[in-house]
Amino acid sequence: MWNLEMADERRYRARTLISGMGGLSGPSWPGIPGIETFRGKAFHFLWVHPALLRKIIPAWLDFFRPSFHPWDEDNRAALARLPKLISEIEAYAAANGEAPSPSIRRKLSTTTGAAGS
């Protein structure tokens, strides 16, 4: 159940919330000098090859279930799958000339304990 109280004290209640922000609908170009003339690939490989996204979308959608709270879930199995998923993503990226930068690799290996291996 979603409850919304407006600044003018109007109240709304809904069983379903549909986000209309469009976060997955299109790119947002950062203010990087020279981006207008850049001729390389501008999209991240997850957008170009959607099969990788299909593997992670179900877990992401779980966060939007009614009454979901991360502490209510035993997510050890999902966390155990992360190193394999990261390895698959890195392998795909490397095969397509899009290997992650060393700084991203360090962050991932610090977070998961296995991405940099």
XYZ file of C-alpha atoms in Angstrom:
117
model
C 0.000 0.000 0.000
C 1.348 3.407 -0.979
C 0.259 6.474 0.976
C 1.047 9.949 -0.287
C 0.385 13.195 1.537
C 0.738 16.387 -0.489
C 1.993 19.709 0.876
C -1.582 21.060 0.808
C -2.642 18.053 2.969
C -4.448 16.161 0.191
C -3.942 12.419 0.631
C -3.762 9.602 -1.872
C -3.635 5.844 -1.345
C -2.828 3.196 -3.935
C -2.132 -0.516 -3.986
C 0.125 -0.145 -7.010
C 2.677 2.505 -7.892
C 3.821 2.851 -11.482
C 6.962 4.909 -11.809
C 6.852 7.176 -14.828
C 10.369 8.536 -14.478
C 11.618 6.835 -17.631
C 14.950 5.818 -16.171
C 15.277 2.947 -18.634
C 13.727 4.693 -21.616
C 16.641 6.661 -22.983
C 20.120 7.993 -22.415
C 21.079 11.004 -20.391
C 24.219 12.487 -21.892
C 26.711 13.817 -19.352
C 28.399 17.174 -19.845
C 31.705 15.757 -21.073
C 33.731 18.058 -23.318
C 33.941 16.616 -26.831
C 30.983 14.225 -26.460
C 29.309 15.826 -29.485
C 32.182 14.788 -31.770
C 32.990 11.411 -30.182
C 32.725 8.629 -32.798
C 33.192 5.535 -30.597
C 30.522 3.467 -28.882
C 28.496 5.673 -26.570
C 26.179 3.068 -25.058
C 27.181 0.670 -22.338
C 27.249 -2.928 -23.522
C 24.333 -3.908 -21.245
C 22.036 -1.781 -23.406
C 23.443 -3.157 -26.643
C 23.240 -6.795 -25.522
C 20.030 -7.086 -23.431
C 20.529 -10.753 -22.483
C 22.787 -9.678 -19.625
C 20.122 -7.302 -18.334
C 17.533 -10.098 -18.394
C 19.637 -12.002 -15.877
C 19.628 -9.204 -13.306
C 16.201 -7.596 -13.862
C 14.232 -10.208 -11.821
C 16.336 -9.564 -8.715
C 16.020 -5.809 -9.256
C 12.223 -6.062 -9.605
C 12.011 -7.873 -6.253
C 12.735 -4.544 -4.577
C 9.373 -3.255 -5.814
C 7.218 -6.015 -4.357
C 4.640 -4.830 -1.809
C 6.011 -4.822 1.739
C 9.505 -5.766 0.562
C 12.357 -4.966 2.892
C 15.908 -6.161 2.162
C 16.436 -7.315 5.731
C 13.430 -9.649 5.440
C 15.184 -11.688 2.763
C 18.015 -14.188 3.015
C 20.029 -12.937 0.059
C 23.122 -15.084 0.558
C 22.316 -17.177 -2.542
C 21.976 -14.037 -4.674
C 25.226 -12.646 -3.317
C 26.970 -15.945 -4.035
C 25.942 -15.591 -7.716
C 27.490 -12.115 -8.051
C 31.079 -13.184 -8.813
C 29.862 -15.454 -11.647
C 27.629 -12.709 -13.084
C 30.440 -10.176 -12.891
C 32.781 -12.631 -14.616
C 30.226 -13.154 -17.408
C 29.809 -9.406 -17.843
C 33.572 -8.864 -17.892
C 34.054 -11.700 -20.411
C 31.406 -10.240 -22.710
C 32.874 -6.766 -22.357
C 36.416 -7.993 -23.055
C 35.235 -9.925 -26.122
C 33.694 -6.720 -27.451
C 36.571 -4.404 -26.573
C 34.717 -2.845 -23.655
C 36.601 -4.180 -20.626
C 35.916 -2.259 -17.399
C 38.407 0.320 -16.275
C 40.879 -0.656 -13.530
C 39.134 1.665 -11.053
C 35.788 -0.077 -11.625
C 37.476 -3.485 -11.350
C 38.980 -2.442 -7.971
C 35.588 -1.280 -6.696
C 33.899 -4.501 -7.806
C 36.583 -6.724 -6.311
C 36.419 -4.803 -3.029
C 32.631 -5.141 -2.970
C 32.245 -8.770 -4.009
C 35.623 -10.187 -3.152
C 35.945 -11.987 -6.480
C 35.542 -9.706 -9.493
C 39.202 -8.843 -9.728
C 40.387 -12.451 -9.621
